[in-house]
Amino acid sequence: MRATTSNYPVNFCPSPISSLPAPHPSRHLNFPIHRTQHPLPRLLGFSNSRQFGKGQRLYEQRSLRLNYGAIDGGTAAILTSCSAPSPSVWDDGPYEVLPSGKRAYLDEEDVVTFLDPPKELIPLDPTSYNPAAYLWKKIGEIPEERRHRLLSLLKPRLISRAWEIAGTKYEDPKLAKKSASTLLSNGDGVNLLEFWNCRTSGGPAPIAWINFFNKALFCCKDGKQYGRLYGGSLLAGFSSSFPLYFVVRQLTEVMSTEQPCDLAYEFGDGLLNLHDYPKGFPKPAKHPWPFSDQVVIYIRHVGPGVLVGQAWQEGETLEQIPKKLCGEILMVRDHALLGRNK
């Protein structure tokens, strides 16, 4: 069981409390001054003293002191674990029980805190570490069945921030080769489907109303990967008539900005010649506007089972100036539907 914060405000004291059980000698606990502040790392997810040492190189703590004897009115801070005991007492994923009774899992909060660090944490020289590598690591520490929580935890500006941070991974050749999905990386899963839940960071018309939607990915016998968008508040109404199929292509650059990327979803004219699509999927049809106007979604791998994209309306005519179709798009693989047969 790993330690986590108390459900009540915690007072700081030097910790000469003989009645409290002695903690692990190498473990330091961080307690926020007030529970309405961001949970502090562990706060950036440092689950043991060795990891915490790494964290100190990323951030300096100005206004908070570290001590392990934090108490509230003589009552020891409540320590809670969300799973059964494991070989190491620090291996379990902790959570905080909120006043509403809901659980706030700290692994997910680590990602939020890294993308939006509180004022108490001062970023050090970003050249001393790779932000994309750290973000990938923190996402990987979230159990896959809980990663969908990122869709509600990451506010629109943090989705855009995730796109920016993912751009630093191209400075590390090994990290740049990592893929969020086996299906996308090699196309071996010819008979498998992947379903993803998506959220945009908003943006101008014409599709600002599509805040939440779904995506399916599949491979065909021709060795290529394809997909379609569906669901969402308004997409659901015409998803059968306009299934919004796209082809997945390996691409290294966003055409309009020359920024690096990993993949591109090209919608084309509707992929009318696509015949090898999953059973139960609608027949391809010509895209409605604006998807008929050479829409491309550029993709960056952010972490295991997590992608972030930018949608561009590039236009059918050479004279047309490309424009962003919406804000950045966060995509999280649906664990409940993972590995379904095509």
mmCIF file of C-alpha atoms in Angstrom:
data_model
loop_
_atom_site.group_PDB
_atom_site.id
_atom_site.type_symbol
_atom_site.label_atom_id
_atom_site.label_comp_id
_atom_site.label_asym_id
_atom_site.label_seq_id
_atom_site.Cartn_x
_atom_site.Cartn_y
_atom_site.Cartn_z
ATOM 1 C CA MET A 1 0.000 0.000 0.000
ATOM 2 C CA ARG A 2 1.360 3.377 -0.935
ATOM 3 C CA ALA A 3 0.777 6.460 1.071
ATOM 4 C CA THR A 4 -1.600 9.172 -0.026
ATOM 5 C CA THR A 5 -3.021 12.368 1.326
ATOM 6 C CA SER A 6 -5.523 12.679 4.127
ATOM 7 C CA ASN A 7 -9.177 13.425 3.579
ATOM 8 C CA TYR A 8 -8.853 16.488 5.848
ATOM 9 C CA PRO A 9 -6.532 19.482 5.953
ATOM 10 C CA VAL A 10 -3.214 18.442 7.404
ATOM 11 C CA ASN A 11 -1.109 20.565 9.724
ATOM 12 C CA PHE A 12 2.656 20.511 9.399
ATOM 13 C CA CYS A 13 4.809 19.742 12.432
ATOM 14 C CA PRO A 14 8.346 18.509 13.028
ATOM 15 C CA SER A 15 7.005 14.995 13.762
ATOM 16 C CA PRO A 16 8.349 14.032 17.196
ATOM 17 C CA ILE A 17 5.261 11.861 17.729
ATOM 18 C CA SER A 18 6.222 8.724 19.544
ATOM 19 C CA SER A 19 2.719 7.267 19.366
ATOM 20 C CA LEU A 20 2.737 7.111 15.559
ATOM 21 C CA PRO A 21 4.232 4.047 13.861
ATOM 22 C CA ALA A 22 7.611 4.766 12.346
ATOM 23 C CA PRO A 23 7.409 5.050 8.545
ATOM 24 C CA HIS A 24 9.741 3.500 6.052
ATOM 25 C CA PRO A 25 13.048 5.308 6.647
ATOM 26 C CA SER A 26 13.549 6.258 2.988
ATOM 27 C CA ARG A 27 9.992 7.396 2.314
ATOM 28 C CA HIS A 28 9.027 11.077 2.344
ATOM 29 C CA LEU A 29 5.400 12.100 2.088
ATOM 30 C CA ASN A 30 4.159 15.304 0.527
ATOM 31 C CA PHE A 31 0.996 16.824 2.001
ATOM 32 C CA PRO A 32 -0.711 19.869 0.469
ATOM 33 C CA ILE A 33 -1.431 22.805 2.760
ATOM 34 C CA HIS A 34 -5.098 22.681 1.750
ATOM 35 C CA ARG A 35 -6.932 19.918 0.000
ATOM 36 C CA THR A 36 -8.301 22.241 -2.691
ATOM 37 C CA GLN A 37 -4.807 22.653 -4.061
ATOM 38 C CA HIS A 38 -3.438 20.286 -6.655
ATOM 39 C CA PRO A 39 -2.290 17.003 -5.086
ATOM 40 C CA LEU A 40 1.476 17.395 -4.963
ATOM 41 C CA PRO A 41 3.822 14.713 -6.140
ATOM 42 C CA ARG A 42 3.672 11.840 -5.218
ATOM 43 C CA LEU A 43 2.215 14.673 -6.898
ATOM 44 C CA LEU A 44 4.258 14.157 -9.889
ATOM 45 C CA GLY A 45 3.871 10.485 -9.231
ATOM 46 C CA PHE A 46 7.014 9.629 -7.346
ATOM 47 C CA SER A 47 6.124 6.367 -5.663
ATOM 48 C CA ASN A 48 9.355 5.811 -3.785
ATOM 49 C CA SER A 49 12.381 7.721 -2.574
ATOM 50 C CA ARG A 50 14.425 6.920 -5.642
ATOM 51 C CA GLN A 51 11.744 8.281 -7.974
ATOM 52 C CA PHE A 52 11.267 11.270 -5.723
ATOM 53 C CA GLY A 53 14.937 12.105 -6.137
ATOM 54 C CA LYS A 54 14.356 12.244 -9.870
ATOM 55 C CA GLY A 55 11.392 14.502 -9.329
ATOM 56 C CA GLN A 56 13.455 16.971 -7.358
ATOM 57 C CA ARG A 57 15.545 17.474 -10.459
ATOM 58 C CA LEU A 58 12.407 18.422 -12.411
ATOM 59 C CA TYR A 59 10.842 20.744 -9.889
ATOM 60 C CA GLU A 60 11.850 22.757 -6.867
ATOM 61 C CA GLN A 61 9.385 23.094 -4.037
ATOM 62 C CA ARG A 62 9.292 26.646 -2.747
ATOM 63 C CA SER A 63 6.457 27.044 -0.255
ATOM 64 C CA LEU A 64 5.879 23.513 1.049
ATOM 65 C CA ARG A 65 8.022 21.596 3.502
ATOM 66 C CA LEU A 66 8.504 17.837 3.515
ATOM 67 C CA ASN A 67 7.990 15.795 6.636
ATOM 68 C CA TYR A 68 6.456 12.459 7.407
ATOM 69 C CA GLY A 69 4.902 13.321 10.766
ATOM 70 C CA ALA A 70 1.934 15.294 9.441
ATOM 71 C CA ILE A 71 -1.073 15.005 11.747
ATOM 72 C CA ASP A 72 -4.446 16.663 12.178
ATOM 73 C CA GLY A 73 -5.456 17.289 15.768
ATOM 74 C CA GLY A 74 -3.333 14.389 16.943
ATOM 75 C CA THR A 75 -4.868 12.005 14.427
ATOM 76 C CA ALA A 76 -2.551 10.399 11.920
ATOM 77 C CA ALA A 77 -3.198 11.060 8.240
ATOM 78 C CA ILE A 78 -5.380 8.390 6.664
ATOM 79 C CA LEU A 79 -3.529 6.149 4.231
ATOM 80 C CA THR A 80 -5.649 4.395 1.625
ATOM 81 C CA SER A 81 -4.941 1.824 -1.080
ATOM 82 C CA CYS A 82 -7.125 0.842 -4.014
ATOM 83 C CA SER A 83 -5.823 -2.709 -4.430
ATOM 84 C CA ALA A 84 -4.753 -5.773 -2.506
ATOM 85 C CA PRO A 85 -1.367 -5.956 -0.739
ATOM 86 C CA SER A 86 1.596 -6.478 -3.020
ATOM 87 C CA PRO A 87 5.217 -7.519 -2.456
ATOM 88 C CA SER A 88 6.191 -3.877 -1.986
ATOM 89 C CA VAL A 89 4.096 -1.562 0.167
ATOM 90 C CA TRP A 90 4.621 1.200 -2.422
ATOM 91 C CA ASP A 91 3.449 -0.795 -5.473
ATOM 92 C CA ASP A 92 -0.316 -0.272 -5.124
ATOM 93 C CA GLY A 93 -2.103 2.611 -6.849
ATOM 94 C CA PRO A 94 -3.358 5.005 -4.153
ATOM 95 C CA TYR A 95 -6.352 7.256 -4.273
ATOM 96 C CA GLU A 96 -7.836 10.061 -2.228
ATOM 97 C CA VAL A 97 -11.436 9.877 -1.031
ATOM 98 C CA LEU A 98 -13.061 13.240 -1.766
ATOM 99 C CA PRO A 99 -15.777 14.816 0.432
ATOM 100 C CA SER A 100 -18.339 13.647 -2.142
ATOM 101 C CA GLY A 101 -17.253 10.059 -1.573
ATOM 102 C CA LYS A 102 -15.649 9.754 -5.003
ATOM 103 C CA ARG A 103 -12.108 8.497 -5.420
ATOM 104 C CA ALA A 104 -9.417 10.690 -6.972
ATOM 105 C CA TYR A 105 -6.756 8.322 -8.298
ATOM 106 C CA LEU A 106 -3.324 9.847 -7.950
ATOM 107 C CA ASP A 107 -1.853 8.238 -11.079
ATOM 108 C CA GLU A 108 -4.290 10.213 -13.222
ATOM 109 C CA GLU A 109 -3.745 13.332 -11.113
ATOM 110 C CA ASP A 110 -0.004 12.989 -11.766
ATOM 111 C CA VAL A 111 -0.625 13.470 -15.493
ATOM 112 C CA VAL A 112 -2.857 16.487 -14.882
ATOM 113 C CA THR A 113 -0.312 18.026 -12.506
ATOM 114 C CA PHE A 114 2.532 17.535 -14.978
ATOM 115 C CA LEU A 115 0.571 19.222 -17.774
ATOM 116 C CA ASP A 116 -0.616 21.998 -15.461
ATOM 117 C CA PRO A 117 1.848 22.303 -12.536
ATOM 118 C CA PRO A 118 0.642 24.386 -9.575
ATOM 119 C CA LYS A 119 2.403 27.583 -8.640
ATOM 120 C CA GLU A 120 4.159 25.870 -5.737
ATOM 121 C CA LEU A 121 6.226 23.869 -8.237
ATOM 122 C CA ILE A 122 8.828 25.713 -10.275
ATOM 123 C CA PRO A 123 9.927 23.924 -13.474
ATOM 124 C CA LEU A 124 13.665 23.596 -13.788
ATOM 125 C CA ASP A 125 15.634 23.703 -17.016
ATOM 126 C CA PRO A 126 13.557 21.694 -19.547
ATOM 127 C CA THR A 127 16.748 20.658 -21.319
ATOM 128 C CA SER A 128 17.655 18.491 -18.320
ATOM 129 C CA TYR A 129 14.944 15.934 -19.193
ATOM 130 C CA ASN A 130 12.537 15.033 -21.983
ATOM 131 C CA PRO A 131 8.962 16.081 -21.079
ATOM 132 C CA ALA A 132 7.434 13.650 -23.586
ATOM 133 C CA ALA A 133 9.322 10.717 -22.055
ATOM 134 C CA TYR A 134 8.098 11.654 -18.593
ATOM 135 C CA LEU A 135 4.506 12.052 -19.819
ATOM 136 C CA TRP A 136 4.695 8.660 -21.567
ATOM 137 C CA LYS A 137 5.918 7.075 -18.329
ATOM 138 C CA LYS A 138 3.158 8.627 -16.222
ATOM 139 C CA ILE A 139 0.425 7.542 -18.662
ATOM 140 C CA GLY A 140 1.891 4.036 -18.645
ATOM 141 C CA GLU A 141 1.527 3.897 -14.868
ATOM 142 C CA ILE A 142 -2.248 4.372 -15.134
ATOM 143 C CA PRO A 143 -4.004 0.982 -15.409
ATOM 144 C CA GLU A 144 -5.545 0.744 -18.868
ATOM 145 C CA GLU A 145 -9.043 0.294 -17.472
ATOM 146 C CA ARG A 146 -8.745 3.743 -15.853
ATOM 147 C CA ARG A 147 -7.113 5.744 -18.643
ATOM 148 C CA HIS A 148 -10.513 6.850 -19.912
ATOM 149 C CA ARG A 149 -10.610 9.192 -16.890
ATOM 150 C CA LEU A 150 -8.131 11.428 -18.708
ATOM 151 C CA LEU A 151 -10.948 12.444 -21.063
ATOM 152 C CA SER A 152 -12.761 14.190 -18.232
ATOM 153 C CA LEU A 153 -9.719 15.272 -16.211
ATOM 154 C CA LEU A 154 -7.837 17.022 -19.029
ATOM 155 C CA LYS A 155 -9.452 20.356 -19.768
ATOM 156 C CA PRO A 156 -9.268 21.743 -23.331
ATOM 157 C CA ARG A 157 -6.097 23.772 -22.817
ATOM 158 C CA LEU A 158 -4.358 20.713 -21.333
ATOM 159 C CA ILE A 159 -5.224 18.657 -24.415
ATOM 160 C CA SER A 160 -3.445 21.316 -26.472
ATOM 161 C CA ARG A 161 -0.582 21.214 -23.973
ATOM 162 C CA ALA A 162 -0.319 17.435 -24.437
ATOM 163 C CA TRP A 163 0.133 17.983 -28.190
ATOM 164 C CA GLU A 164 2.950 20.435 -27.505
ATOM 165 C CA ILE A 165 4.734 18.158 -25.045
ATOM 166 C CA ALA A 166 4.383 15.151 -27.350
ATOM 167 C CA GLY A 167 6.352 17.159 -29.912
ATOM 168 C CA THR A 168 9.480 16.932 -27.746
ATOM 169 C CA LYS A 169 9.639 13.154 -28.156
ATOM 170 C CA TYR A 170 11.153 13.521 -31.614
ATOM 171 C CA GLU A 171 14.364 14.688 -29.935
ATOM 172 C CA ASP A 172 14.773 11.104 -28.647
ATOM 173 C CA PRO A 173 15.032 8.598 -31.534
ATOM 174 C CA LYS A 174 14.076 5.636 -29.342
ATOM 175 C CA LEU A 175 11.037 7.407 -27.895
ATOM 176 C CA ALA A 176 9.975 8.616 -31.340
ATOM 177 C CA LYS A 177 9.571 4.983 -32.440
ATOM 178 C CA LYS A 178 7.189 4.052 -29.621
ATOM 179 C CA SER A 179 3.570 3.449 -30.538
ATOM 180 C CA ALA A 180 0.398 3.827 -28.496
ATOM 181 C CA SER A 181 -1.190 0.918 -30.369
ATOM 182 C CA THR A 182 0.116 -2.377 -31.725
ATOM 183 C CA LEU A 183 -2.474 -2.243 -34.497
ATOM 184 C CA LEU A 184 -1.193 1.152 -35.627
ATOM 185 C CA SER A 185 2.474 0.229 -35.361
ATOM 186 C CA ASN A 186 2.633 -2.918 -37.472
ATOM 187 C CA GLY A 187 -0.820 -3.819 -38.796
ATOM 188 C CA ASP A 188 -0.555 -7.453 -37.698
ATOM 189 C CA GLY A 189 -4.049 -7.514 -36.173
ATOM 190 C CA VAL A 190 -5.898 -8.047 -39.467
ATOM 191 C CA ASN A 191 -8.934 -9.535 -37.719
ATOM 192 C CA LEU A 192 -8.996 -7.184 -34.739
ATOM 193 C CA LEU A 193 -10.813 -3.961 -33.970
ATOM 194 C CA GLU A 194 -9.762 -1.120 -31.693
ATOM 195 C CA PHE A 195 -12.272 1.364 -30.330
ATOM 196 C CA TRP A 196 -11.241 4.764 -29.012
ATOM 197 C CA ASN A 197 -13.021 7.498 -27.080
ATOM 198 C CA CYS A 198 -12.173 11.024 -28.194
ATOM 199 C CA ARG A 199 -12.543 14.579 -26.924
ATOM 200 C CA THR A 200 -11.687 17.806 -28.722
ATOM 201 C CA SER A 201 -10.345 20.938 -27.103
ATOM 202 C CA GLY A 202 -13.055 22.922 -28.891
ATOM 203 C CA GLY A 203 -12.522 25.365 -31.705
ATOM 204 C CA PRO A 204 -14.341 27.351 -34.376
ATOM 205 C CA ALA A 205 -17.199 26.193 -36.556
ATOM 206 C CA PRO A 206 -17.967 24.043 -38.454
ATOM 207 C CA ILE A 207 -17.481 21.143 -36.010
ATOM 208 C CA ALA A 208 -16.990 22.875 -32.677
ATOM 209 C CA TRP A 209 -20.111 21.040 -31.521
ATOM 210 C CA ILE A 210 -18.338 17.671 -31.720
ATOM 211 C CA ASN A 211 -16.779 17.703 -28.268
ATOM 212 C CA PHE A 212 -16.957 13.959 -27.608
ATOM 213 C CA PHE A 213 -17.039 11.211 -30.217
ATOM 214 C CA ASN A 214 -15.722 7.716 -30.931
ATOM 215 C CA LYS A 215 -13.282 6.180 -33.350
ATOM 216 C CA ALA A 216 -12.805 2.627 -34.625
ATOM 217 C CA LEU A 217 -9.554 1.333 -36.127
ATOM 218 C CA PHE A 218 -9.126 -1.859 -38.147
ATOM 219 C CA CYS A 219 -6.758 -3.537 -40.597
ATOM 220 C CA CYS A 220 -7.641 -4.898 -44.015
ATOM 221 C CA LYS A 221 -6.238 -7.701 -46.122
ATOM 222 C CA ASP A 222 -4.341 -5.162 -48.200
ATOM 223 C CA GLY A 223 -2.110 -4.566 -45.159
ATOM 224 C CA LYS A 224 -3.359 -1.029 -44.578
ATOM 225 C CA GLN A 225 -5.074 0.387 -41.510
ATOM 226 C CA TYR A 226 -8.415 2.143 -41.739
ATOM 227 C CA GLY A 227 -10.896 3.681 -39.364
ATOM 228 C CA ARG A 228 -14.086 5.675 -38.994
ATOM 229 C CA LEU A 229 -15.535 8.319 -36.708
ATOM 230 C CA TYR A 230 -18.924 7.782 -35.112
ATOM 231 C CA GLY A 231 -20.953 8.570 -31.992
ATOM 232 C CA GLY A 232 -21.011 11.949 -30.315
ATOM 233 C CA SER A 233 -24.039 14.142 -29.792
ATOM 234 C CA LEU A 234 -24.660 14.905 -33.475
ATOM 235 C CA LEU A 235 -22.459 12.366 -35.253
ATOM 236 C CA ALA A 236 -24.698 9.606 -33.891
ATOM 237 C CA GLY A 237 -27.621 10.979 -35.874
ATOM 238 C CA PHE A 238 -26.049 10.417 -39.286
ATOM 239 C CA SER A 239 -23.265 7.893 -38.634
ATOM 240 C CA SER A 240 -25.022 5.221 -40.721
ATOM 241 C CA SER A 241 -25.598 7.526 -43.687
ATOM 242 C CA PHE A 242 -22.180 9.167 -43.402
ATOM 243 C CA PRO A 243 -19.798 6.670 -41.747
ATOM 244 C CA LEU A 244 -16.747 8.976 -42.096
ATOM 245 C CA TYR A 245 -14.166 6.360 -43.080
ATOM 246 C CA PHE A 246 -10.491 7.294 -43.307
ATOM 247 C CA VAL A 247 -7.214 5.612 -44.220
ATOM 248 C CA VAL A 248 -4.240 5.637 -41.844
ATOM 249 C CA ARG A 249 -0.931 6.677 -43.381
ATOM 250 C CA GLN A 250 2.555 6.875 -41.953
ATOM 251 C CA LEU A 251 3.451 10.557 -42.126
ATOM 252 C CA THR A 252 6.201 12.525 -40.438
ATOM 253 C CA GLU A 253 5.035 16.123 -40.827
ATOM 254 C CA VAL A 254 1.907 18.259 -40.552
ATOM 255 C CA MET A 255 1.614 19.789 -44.008
ATOM 256 C CA SER A 256 0.379 23.202 -42.877
ATOM 257 C CA THR A 257 2.845 23.798 -40.033
ATOM 258 C CA GLU A 258 5.760 21.468 -40.849
ATOM 259 C CA GLN A 259 5.578 20.206 -37.265
ATOM 260 C CA PRO A 260 6.515 16.543 -36.719
ATOM 261 C CA CYS A 261 3.841 13.863 -36.356
ATOM 262 C CA ASP A 262 3.550 10.070 -36.498
ATOM 263 C CA LEU A 263 0.441 9.343 -38.552
ATOM 264 C CA ALA A 264 -2.297 10.946 -40.597
ATOM 265 C CA TYR A 265 -5.961 10.015 -40.922
ATOM 266 C CA GLU A 266 -6.910 10.972 -44.483
ATOM 267 C CA PHE A 267 -10.655 11.142 -45.163
ATOM 268 C CA GLY A 268 -10.468 11.669 -48.916
ATOM 269 C CA ASP A 269 -13.775 11.348 -50.768
ATOM 270 C CA GLY A 270 -15.261 8.732 -48.427
ATOM 271 C CA LEU A 271 -13.174 5.680 -49.392
ATOM 272 C CA LEU A 272 -15.929 4.442 -51.700
ATOM 273 C CA ASN A 273 -13.765 1.524 -52.884
ATOM 274 C CA LEU A 274 -13.304 0.129 -49.368
ATOM 275 C CA HIS A 275 -15.005 -3.284 -49.186
ATOM 276 C CA ASP A 276 -13.120 -5.114 -46.435
ATOM 277 C CA TYR A 277 -14.686 -3.351 -43.459
ATOM 278 C CA PRO A 278 -15.849 -4.974 -40.187
ATOM 279 C CA LYS A 279 -19.132 -6.840 -40.024
ATOM 280 C CA GLY A 280 -21.950 -4.554 -38.961
ATOM 281 C CA PHE A 281 -20.226 -1.396 -40.182
ATOM 282 C CA PRO A 282 -22.136 0.713 -42.729
ATOM 283 C CA LYS A 283 -21.187 0.819 -46.385
ATOM 284 C CA PRO A 284 -18.789 3.668 -47.267
ATOM 285 C CA ALA A 285 -20.467 6.829 -48.544
ATOM 286 C CA LYS A 286 -19.359 10.226 -49.752
ATOM 287 C CA HIS A 287 -18.422 12.484 -46.860
ATOM 288 C CA PRO A 288 -20.583 15.465 -45.917
ATOM 289 C CA TRP A 289 -18.963 18.890 -45.811
ATOM 290 C CA PRO A 290 -16.501 19.781 -44.304
ATOM 291 C CA PHE A 291 -15.092 16.221 -44.276
ATOM 292 C CA SER A 292 -15.372 16.192 -48.067
ATOM 293 C CA ASP A 293 -12.926 19.123 -48.262
ATOM 294 C CA GLN A 294 -9.684 17.129 -47.833
ATOM 295 C CA VAL A 295 -9.786 16.763 -44.055
ATOM 296 C CA VAL A 296 -6.695 15.232 -42.433
ATOM 297 C CA ILE A 297 -6.173 14.438 -38.741
ATOM 298 C CA TYR A 298 -2.489 14.375 -37.821
ATOM 299 C CA ILE A 299 -1.588 12.068 -34.932
ATOM 300 C CA ARG A 300 1.090 11.959 -32.246
ATOM 301 C CA HIS A 301 1.582 8.985 -29.925
ATOM 302 C CA VAL A 302 1.514 10.323 -26.346
ATOM 303 C CA GLY A 303 1.549 7.194 -24.208
ATOM 304 C CA PRO A 304 0.288 3.610 -24.088
ATOM 305 C CA GLY A 305 -3.266 3.660 -25.416
ATOM 306 C CA VAL A 306 -3.320 7.458 -25.737
ATOM 307 C CA LEU A 307 -3.044 9.644 -28.855
ATOM 308 C CA VAL A 308 -3.434 13.343 -29.516
ATOM 309 C CA GLY A 309 -4.329 14.806 -32.894
ATOM 310 C CA GLN A 310 -4.849 17.965 -34.922
ATOM 311 C CA ALA A 311 -7.605 18.133 -37.560
ATOM 312 C CA TRP A 312 -6.979 20.269 -40.651
ATOM 313 C CA GLN A 313 -9.248 21.193 -43.535
ATOM 314 C CA GLU A 314 -6.704 21.411 -46.336
ATOM 315 C CA GLY A 315 -9.075 22.033 -49.241
ATOM 316 C CA GLU A 316 -9.505 20.467 -52.651
ATOM 317 C CA THR A 317 -8.119 23.436 -54.580
ATOM 318 C CA LEU A 318 -4.486 24.475 -54.560
ATOM 319 C CA GLU A 319 -5.412 28.089 -53.857
ATOM 320 C CA GLN A 320 -7.263 27.202 -50.660
ATOM 321 C CA ILE A 321 -5.437 28.045 -47.443
ATOM 322 C CA PRO A 322 -5.491 25.134 -44.953
ATOM 323 C CA LYS A 323 -7.217 25.853 -41.649
ATOM 324 C CA LYS A 324 -7.672 23.958 -38.424
ATOM 325 C CA LEU A 325 -10.997 22.180 -38.316
ATOM 326 C CA CYS A 326 -11.125 22.177 -34.506
ATOM 327 C CA GLY A 327 -8.812 22.243 -31.515
ATOM 328 C CA GLU A 328 -6.540 19.369 -30.546
ATOM 329 C CA ILE A 329 -8.139 15.940 -30.049
ATOM 330 C CA LEU A 330 -7.400 13.569 -27.160
ATOM 331 C CA MET A 331 -7.955 9.890 -28.011
ATOM 332 C CA VAL A 332 -7.977 7.092 -25.420
ATOM 333 C CA ARG A 333 -8.325 3.424 -26.353
ATOM 334 C CA ASP A 334 -11.439 1.735 -24.955
ATOM 335 C CA HIS A 335 -10.179 -1.033 -22.674
ATOM 336 C CA ALA A 336 -13.612 -2.686 -22.405
ATOM 337 C CA LEU A 337 -13.741 -3.281 -26.181
ATOM 338 C CA LEU A 338 -10.049 -4.077 -26.683
ATOM 339 C CA GLY A 339 -9.225 -7.063 -28.860
ATOM 340 C CA ARG A 340 -12.669 -7.595 -30.394
ATOM 341 C CA ASN A 341 -12.729 -9.589 -33.599
ATOM 342 C CA LYS A 342 -13.397 -7.829 -36.841
#
